[in-house]
Coordinates of N, CA and C in Angstrom, one line a residue:
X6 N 109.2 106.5 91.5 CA 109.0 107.9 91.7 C 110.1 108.4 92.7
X7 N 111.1 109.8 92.3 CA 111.5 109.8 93.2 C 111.3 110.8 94.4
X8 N 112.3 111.3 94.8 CA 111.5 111.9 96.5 C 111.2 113.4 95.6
X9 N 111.7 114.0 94.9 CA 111.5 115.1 94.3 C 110.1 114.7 93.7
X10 N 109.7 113.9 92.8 CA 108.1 113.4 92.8 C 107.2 113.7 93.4
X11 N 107.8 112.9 94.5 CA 106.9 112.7 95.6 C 106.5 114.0 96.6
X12 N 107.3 114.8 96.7 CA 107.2 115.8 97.4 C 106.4 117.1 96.7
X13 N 106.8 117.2 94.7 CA 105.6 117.8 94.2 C 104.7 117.7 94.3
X14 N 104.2 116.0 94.5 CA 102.6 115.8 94.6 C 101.9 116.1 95.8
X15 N 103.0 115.9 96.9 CA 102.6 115.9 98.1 C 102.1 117.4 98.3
X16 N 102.9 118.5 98.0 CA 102.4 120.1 98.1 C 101.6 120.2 97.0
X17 N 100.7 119.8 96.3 CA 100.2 119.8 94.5 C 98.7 118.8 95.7
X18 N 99.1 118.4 96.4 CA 97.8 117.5 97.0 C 97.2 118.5 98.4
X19 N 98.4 119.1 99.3 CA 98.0 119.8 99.8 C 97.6 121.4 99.7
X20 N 98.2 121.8 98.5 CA 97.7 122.9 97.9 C 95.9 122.7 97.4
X21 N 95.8 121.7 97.0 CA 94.3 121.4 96.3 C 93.6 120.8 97.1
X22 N 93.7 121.1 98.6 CA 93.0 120.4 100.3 C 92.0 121.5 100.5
X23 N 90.4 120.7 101.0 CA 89.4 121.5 100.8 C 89.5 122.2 102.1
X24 N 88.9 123.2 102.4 CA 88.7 123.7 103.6 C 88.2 123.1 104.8
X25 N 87.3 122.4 104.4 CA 86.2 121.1 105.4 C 87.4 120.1 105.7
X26 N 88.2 119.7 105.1 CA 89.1 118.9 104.9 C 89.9 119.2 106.4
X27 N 90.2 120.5 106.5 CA 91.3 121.3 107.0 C 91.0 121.7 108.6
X28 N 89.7 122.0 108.2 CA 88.8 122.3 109.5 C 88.8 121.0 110.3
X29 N 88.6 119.9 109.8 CA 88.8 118.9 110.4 C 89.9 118.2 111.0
X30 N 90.6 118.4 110.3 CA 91.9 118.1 110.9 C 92.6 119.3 111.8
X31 N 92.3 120.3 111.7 CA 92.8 121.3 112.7 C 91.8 120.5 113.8
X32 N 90.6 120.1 113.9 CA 89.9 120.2 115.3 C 91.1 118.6 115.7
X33 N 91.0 118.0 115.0 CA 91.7 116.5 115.3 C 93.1 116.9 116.0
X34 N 93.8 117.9 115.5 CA 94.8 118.7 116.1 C 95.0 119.3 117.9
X35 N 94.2 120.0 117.8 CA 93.6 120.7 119.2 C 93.0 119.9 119.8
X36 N 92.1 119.0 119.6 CA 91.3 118.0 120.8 C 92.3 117.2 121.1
X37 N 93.0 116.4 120.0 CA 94.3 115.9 121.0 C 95.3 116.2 121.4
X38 N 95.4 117.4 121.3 CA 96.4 118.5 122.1 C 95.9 118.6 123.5
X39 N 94.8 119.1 123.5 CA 94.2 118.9 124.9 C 94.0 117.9 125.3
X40 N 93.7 116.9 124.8 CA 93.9 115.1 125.5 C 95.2 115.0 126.1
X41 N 96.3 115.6 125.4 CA 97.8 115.3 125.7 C 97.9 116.5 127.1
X42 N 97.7 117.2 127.2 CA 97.9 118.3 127.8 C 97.6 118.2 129.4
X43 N 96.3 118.1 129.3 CA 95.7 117.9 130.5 C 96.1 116.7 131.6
X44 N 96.0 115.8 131.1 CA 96.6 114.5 131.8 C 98.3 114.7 132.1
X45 N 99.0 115.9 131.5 CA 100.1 116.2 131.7 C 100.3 116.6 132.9
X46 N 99.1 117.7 132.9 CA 99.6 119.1 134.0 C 98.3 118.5 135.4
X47 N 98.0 117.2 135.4 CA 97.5 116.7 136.2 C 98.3 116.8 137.2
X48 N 97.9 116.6 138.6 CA 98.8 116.5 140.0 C 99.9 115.1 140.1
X49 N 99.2 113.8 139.9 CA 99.7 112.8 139.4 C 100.8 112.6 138.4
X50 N 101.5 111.7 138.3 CA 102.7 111.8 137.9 C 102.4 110.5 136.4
X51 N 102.5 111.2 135.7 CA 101.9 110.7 134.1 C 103.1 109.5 133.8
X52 N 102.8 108.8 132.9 CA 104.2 108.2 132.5 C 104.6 108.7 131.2
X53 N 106.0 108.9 130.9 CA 106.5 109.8 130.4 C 106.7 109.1 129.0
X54 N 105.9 107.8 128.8 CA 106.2 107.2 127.4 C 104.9 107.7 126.9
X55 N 103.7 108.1 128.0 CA 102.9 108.5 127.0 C 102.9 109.9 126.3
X56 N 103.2 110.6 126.6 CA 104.2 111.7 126.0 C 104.7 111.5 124.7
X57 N 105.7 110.3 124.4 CA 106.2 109.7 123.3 C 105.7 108.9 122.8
X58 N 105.0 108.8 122.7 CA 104.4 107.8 122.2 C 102.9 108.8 121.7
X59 N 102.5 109.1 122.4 CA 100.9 110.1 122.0 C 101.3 111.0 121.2
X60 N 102.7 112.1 121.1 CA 103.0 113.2 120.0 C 102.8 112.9 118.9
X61 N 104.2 111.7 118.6 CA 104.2 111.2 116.8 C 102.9 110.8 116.5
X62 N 101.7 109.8 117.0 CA 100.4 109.3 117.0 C 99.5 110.4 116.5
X63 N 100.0 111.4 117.0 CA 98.7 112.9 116.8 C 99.0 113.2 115.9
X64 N 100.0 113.6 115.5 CA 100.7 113.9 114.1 C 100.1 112.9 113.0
X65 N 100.3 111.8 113.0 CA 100.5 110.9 112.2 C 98.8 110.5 112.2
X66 N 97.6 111.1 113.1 CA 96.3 111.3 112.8 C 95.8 112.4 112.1
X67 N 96.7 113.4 112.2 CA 96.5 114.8 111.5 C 96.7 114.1 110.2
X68 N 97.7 113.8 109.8 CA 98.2 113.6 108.6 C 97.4 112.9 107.5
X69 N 97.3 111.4 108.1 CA 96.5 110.4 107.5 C 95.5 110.0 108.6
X70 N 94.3 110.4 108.7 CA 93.3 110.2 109.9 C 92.8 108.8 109.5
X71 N 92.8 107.9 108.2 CA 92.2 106.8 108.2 C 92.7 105.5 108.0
X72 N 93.9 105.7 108.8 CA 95.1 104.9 109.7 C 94.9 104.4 111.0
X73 N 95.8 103.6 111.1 CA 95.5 103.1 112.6 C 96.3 104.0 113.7
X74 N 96.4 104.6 113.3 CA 97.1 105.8 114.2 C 96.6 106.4 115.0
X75 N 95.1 107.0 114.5 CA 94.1 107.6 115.3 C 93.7 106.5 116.8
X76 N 93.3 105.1 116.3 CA 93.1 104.4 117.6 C 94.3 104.2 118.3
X77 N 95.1 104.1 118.1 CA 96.8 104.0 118.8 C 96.5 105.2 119.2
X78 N 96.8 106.5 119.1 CA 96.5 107.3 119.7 C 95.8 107.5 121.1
X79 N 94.4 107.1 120.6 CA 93.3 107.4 122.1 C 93.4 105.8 123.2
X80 N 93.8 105.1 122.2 CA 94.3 104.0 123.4 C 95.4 104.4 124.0
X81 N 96.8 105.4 123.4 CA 97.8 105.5 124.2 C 97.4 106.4 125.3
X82 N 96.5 107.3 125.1 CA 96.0 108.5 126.3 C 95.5 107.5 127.5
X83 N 94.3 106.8 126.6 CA 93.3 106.4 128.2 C 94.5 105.3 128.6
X84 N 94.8 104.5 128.3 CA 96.1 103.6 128.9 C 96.8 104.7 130.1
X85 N 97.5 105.5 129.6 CA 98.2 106.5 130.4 C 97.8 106.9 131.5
X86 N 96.4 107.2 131.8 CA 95.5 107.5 132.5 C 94.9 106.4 133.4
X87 N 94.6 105.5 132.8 CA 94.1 104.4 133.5 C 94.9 104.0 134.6
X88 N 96.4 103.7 133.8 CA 97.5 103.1 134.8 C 98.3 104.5 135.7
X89 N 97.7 105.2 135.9 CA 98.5 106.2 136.9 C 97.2 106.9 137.4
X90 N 96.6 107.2 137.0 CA 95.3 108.1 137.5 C 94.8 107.7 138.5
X91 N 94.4 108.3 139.7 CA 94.0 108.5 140.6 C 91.9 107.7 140.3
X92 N 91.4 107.2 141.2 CA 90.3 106.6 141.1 C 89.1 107.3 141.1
X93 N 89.1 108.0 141.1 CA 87.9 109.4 141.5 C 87.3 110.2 140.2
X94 N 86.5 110.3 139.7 CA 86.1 111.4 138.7 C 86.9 112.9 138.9
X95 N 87.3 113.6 137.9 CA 87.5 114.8 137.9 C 87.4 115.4 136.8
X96 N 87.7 116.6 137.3 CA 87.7 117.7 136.1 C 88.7 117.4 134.3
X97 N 89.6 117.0 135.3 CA 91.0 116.5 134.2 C 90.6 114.9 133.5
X98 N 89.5 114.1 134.0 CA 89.0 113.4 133.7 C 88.1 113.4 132.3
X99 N 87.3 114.2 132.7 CA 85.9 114.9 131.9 C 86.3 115.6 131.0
X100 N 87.4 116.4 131.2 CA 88.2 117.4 129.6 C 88.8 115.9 129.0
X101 N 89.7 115.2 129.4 CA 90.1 114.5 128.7 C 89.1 113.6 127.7
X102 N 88.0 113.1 128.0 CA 87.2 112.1 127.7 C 86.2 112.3 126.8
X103 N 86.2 114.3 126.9 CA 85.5 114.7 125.7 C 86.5 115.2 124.8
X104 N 87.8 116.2 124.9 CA 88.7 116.3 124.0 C 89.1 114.1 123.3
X105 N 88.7 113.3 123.5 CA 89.1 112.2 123.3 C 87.9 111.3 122.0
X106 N 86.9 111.8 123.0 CA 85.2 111.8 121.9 C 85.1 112.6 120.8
X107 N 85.8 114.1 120.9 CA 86.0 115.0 119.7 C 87.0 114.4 118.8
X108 N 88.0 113.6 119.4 CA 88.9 113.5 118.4 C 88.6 112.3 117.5
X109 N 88.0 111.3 118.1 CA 87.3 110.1 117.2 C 86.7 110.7 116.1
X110 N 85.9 111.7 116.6 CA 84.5 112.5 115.8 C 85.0 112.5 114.7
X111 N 86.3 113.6 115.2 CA 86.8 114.7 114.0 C 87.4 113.3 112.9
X112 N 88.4 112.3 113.8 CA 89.1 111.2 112.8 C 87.9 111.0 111.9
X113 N 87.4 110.3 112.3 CA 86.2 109.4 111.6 C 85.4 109.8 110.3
X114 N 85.1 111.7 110.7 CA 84.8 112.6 109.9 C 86.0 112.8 108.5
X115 N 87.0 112.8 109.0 CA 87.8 112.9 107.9 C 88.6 111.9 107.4
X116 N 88.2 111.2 107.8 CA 89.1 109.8 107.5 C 88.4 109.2 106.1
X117 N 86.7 109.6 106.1 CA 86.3 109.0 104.6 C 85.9 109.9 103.7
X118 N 87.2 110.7 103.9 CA 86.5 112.3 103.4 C 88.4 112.5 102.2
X119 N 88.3 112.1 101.2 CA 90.2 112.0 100.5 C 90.1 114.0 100.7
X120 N 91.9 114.2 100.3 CA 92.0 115.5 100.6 C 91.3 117.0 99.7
X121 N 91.3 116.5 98.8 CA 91.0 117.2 97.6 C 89.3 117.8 98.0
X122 N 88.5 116.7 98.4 CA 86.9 117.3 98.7 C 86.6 118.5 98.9
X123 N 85.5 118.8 98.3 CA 84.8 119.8 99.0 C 83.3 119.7 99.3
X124 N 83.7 120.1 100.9 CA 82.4 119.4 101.6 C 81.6 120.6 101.9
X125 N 80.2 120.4 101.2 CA 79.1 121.3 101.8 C 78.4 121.5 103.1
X126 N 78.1 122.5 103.4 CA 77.2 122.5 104.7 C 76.3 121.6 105.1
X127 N 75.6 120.9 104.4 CA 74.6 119.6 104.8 C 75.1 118.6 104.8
X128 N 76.5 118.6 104.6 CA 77.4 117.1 104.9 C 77.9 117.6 106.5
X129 N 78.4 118.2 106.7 CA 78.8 119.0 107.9 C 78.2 119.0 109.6
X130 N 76.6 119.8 108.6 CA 75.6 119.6 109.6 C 75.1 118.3 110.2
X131 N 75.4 117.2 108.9 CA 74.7 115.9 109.7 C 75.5 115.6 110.9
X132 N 76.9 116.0 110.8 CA 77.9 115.3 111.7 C 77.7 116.0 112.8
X133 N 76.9 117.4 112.7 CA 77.2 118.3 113.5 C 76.1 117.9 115.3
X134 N 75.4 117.5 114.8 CA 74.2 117.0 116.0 C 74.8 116.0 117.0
X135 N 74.8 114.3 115.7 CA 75.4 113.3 116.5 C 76.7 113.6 117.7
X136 N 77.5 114.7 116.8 CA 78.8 115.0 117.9 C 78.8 115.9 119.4
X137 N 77.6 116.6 118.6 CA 77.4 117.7 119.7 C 76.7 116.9 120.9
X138 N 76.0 115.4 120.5 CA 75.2 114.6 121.7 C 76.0 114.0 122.1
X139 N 77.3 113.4 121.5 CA 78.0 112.7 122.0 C 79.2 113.3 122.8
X140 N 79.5 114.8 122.6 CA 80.5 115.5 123.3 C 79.5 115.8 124.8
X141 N 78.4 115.8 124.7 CA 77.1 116.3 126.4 C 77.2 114.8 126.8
X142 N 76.9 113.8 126.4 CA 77.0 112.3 126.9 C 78.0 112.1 127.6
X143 N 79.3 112.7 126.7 CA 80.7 111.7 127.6 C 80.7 112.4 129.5
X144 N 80.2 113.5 129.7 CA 80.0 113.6 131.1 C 79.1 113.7 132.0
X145 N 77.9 113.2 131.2 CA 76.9 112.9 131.9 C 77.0 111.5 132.4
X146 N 77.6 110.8 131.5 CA 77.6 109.5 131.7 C 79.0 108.8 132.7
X147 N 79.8 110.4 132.6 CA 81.0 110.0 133.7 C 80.7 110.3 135.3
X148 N 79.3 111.3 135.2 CA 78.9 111.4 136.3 C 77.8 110.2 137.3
X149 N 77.0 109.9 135.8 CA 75.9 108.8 136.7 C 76.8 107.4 136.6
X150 N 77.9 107.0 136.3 CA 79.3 106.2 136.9 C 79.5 106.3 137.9
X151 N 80.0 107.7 138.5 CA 80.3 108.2 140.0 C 79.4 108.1 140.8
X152 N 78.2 108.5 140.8 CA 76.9 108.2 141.1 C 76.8 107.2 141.6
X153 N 76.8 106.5 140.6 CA 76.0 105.0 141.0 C 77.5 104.0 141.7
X154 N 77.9 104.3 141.4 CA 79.6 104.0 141.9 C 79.8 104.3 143.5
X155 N 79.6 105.0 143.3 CA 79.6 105.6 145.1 C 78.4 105.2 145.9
X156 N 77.0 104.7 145.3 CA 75.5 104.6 145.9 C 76.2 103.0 146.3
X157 N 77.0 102.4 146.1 CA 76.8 100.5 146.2 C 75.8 100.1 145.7
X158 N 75.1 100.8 144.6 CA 74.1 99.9 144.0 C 74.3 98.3 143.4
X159 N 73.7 97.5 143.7 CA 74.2 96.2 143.0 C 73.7 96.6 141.5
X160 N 74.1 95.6 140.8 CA 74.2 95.6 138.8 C 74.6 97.4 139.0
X161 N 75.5 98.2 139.2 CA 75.7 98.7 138.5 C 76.7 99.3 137.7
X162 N 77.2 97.7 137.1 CA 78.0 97.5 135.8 C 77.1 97.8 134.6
X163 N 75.5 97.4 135.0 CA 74.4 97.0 134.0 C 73.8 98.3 133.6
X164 N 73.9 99.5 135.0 CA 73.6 100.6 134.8 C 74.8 101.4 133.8
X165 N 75.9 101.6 134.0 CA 76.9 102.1 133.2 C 76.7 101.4 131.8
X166 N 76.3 100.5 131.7 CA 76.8 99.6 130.5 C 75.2 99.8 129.4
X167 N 74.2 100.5 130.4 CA 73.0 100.6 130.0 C 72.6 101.6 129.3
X168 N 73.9 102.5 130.2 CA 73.7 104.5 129.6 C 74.8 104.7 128.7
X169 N 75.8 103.6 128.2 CA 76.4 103.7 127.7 C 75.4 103.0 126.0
X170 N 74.9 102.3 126.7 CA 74.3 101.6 124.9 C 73.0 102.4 124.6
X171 N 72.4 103.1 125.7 CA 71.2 103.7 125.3 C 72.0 105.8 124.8
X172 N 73.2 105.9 125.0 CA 73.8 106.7 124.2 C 74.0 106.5 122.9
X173 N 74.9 105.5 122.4 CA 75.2 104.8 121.4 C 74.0 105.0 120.5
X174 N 72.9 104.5 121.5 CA 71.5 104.5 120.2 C 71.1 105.8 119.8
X175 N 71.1 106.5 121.1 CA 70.8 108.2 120.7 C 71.8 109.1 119.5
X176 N 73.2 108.6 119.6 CA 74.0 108.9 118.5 C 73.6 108.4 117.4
X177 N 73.1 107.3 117.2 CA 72.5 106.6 115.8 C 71.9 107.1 115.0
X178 N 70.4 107.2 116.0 CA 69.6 108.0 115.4 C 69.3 109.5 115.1
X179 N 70.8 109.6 116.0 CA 70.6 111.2 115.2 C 71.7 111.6 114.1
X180 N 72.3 110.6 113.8 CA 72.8 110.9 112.5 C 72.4 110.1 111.2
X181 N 70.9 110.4 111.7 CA 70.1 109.8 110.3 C 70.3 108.2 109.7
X182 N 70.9 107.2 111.2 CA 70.6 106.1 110.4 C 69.6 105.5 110.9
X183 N 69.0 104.4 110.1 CA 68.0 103.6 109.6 C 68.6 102.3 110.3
X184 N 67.5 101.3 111.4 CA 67.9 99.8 111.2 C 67.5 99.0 110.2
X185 N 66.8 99.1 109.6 CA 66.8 97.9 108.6 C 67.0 98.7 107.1
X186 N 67.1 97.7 106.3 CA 67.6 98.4 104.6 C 66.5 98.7 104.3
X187 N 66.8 99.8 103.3 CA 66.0 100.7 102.1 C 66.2 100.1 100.7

């Protein structure tokens, strides 16, 4: 095939891209824009490979979300973060962590979804609950961290690690799955 081929099919594939399709990858767009952004214009001094490294990765999630790009991606942010960020909960924390939970969502959402689909509102709406619990979790759960972080409670690794799995479950069951087979 040559590049003239390839480039018909490629505009012939994104001409025939569903709207759900589109929506989703615009949000994949914007939440890691704001993942990128924030951690930027932090007070702290960012390292400037995550910059380079996090651009092409967002792109390259937009593009093809059911690559390994998308995890390269949110590993290159929290990495960036981890190793320069200051120890303390904050604000630039909490945007980050949910622009970072949106952008899994959104990947994940359109990563088993090929371009051409067209996705109805009851495909939509299932995703639509699980995400919205899991976008109110990511700072509730960065708060009772701080919390319990600052109390010197003993086990409370067990406590984070507790509200973190009894989230997980709450995401489960609310996007309609079942533990055992049907």
């Amino acid at each position: 095939m040559t590049a003239a081929e390839r480039l018909t099919l490629w505009l012939a594939q994104l001409r025939d891209t569903g709207r759900g399709v589109l929506v989703a990858r615009a949000v994949i767009a914007l939440a890691g824009a704001v993942a990128i952004v924030v951690p930027t214009v932090a007070p702290w001094d960012q390292l400037d490979l995550v910059l380079i490294l996090a651009i092409p990765l967002l792109i390259a999630t937009v593009v093809v979300p059911d690559s390994l790009a998308g995890v390269m991606f949110l590993l290159t942010v929290t990495v960036g973060w981890v190793i320069r960020a200051p120890a303390e909960i904050s604000w630039g924390l909490v945007v980050t962590a949910i622009a970072l939970v949106v952008v899994h969502l959104a990947t994940a959402f359109a990563a088993q979804l090929p371009s051409y689909v067209r996705i109805e509102r009851r495909a939509l709406r299932r995703w639509v609950l699980p995400g919205g619990i899991a976008v109110l979790l990511a700072p509730v759960i960065a708060l009772a961290a701080a919390l319990v972080q600052g109390a010197d409670v003993p086990g409370s690794l067990l406590v984070t690690v507790g509200a973190l799995v009894l989230a997980t479950i709450t995401v489960w069951f609310a996007a309609g799955q079942r533990l055992g087979r049907e």
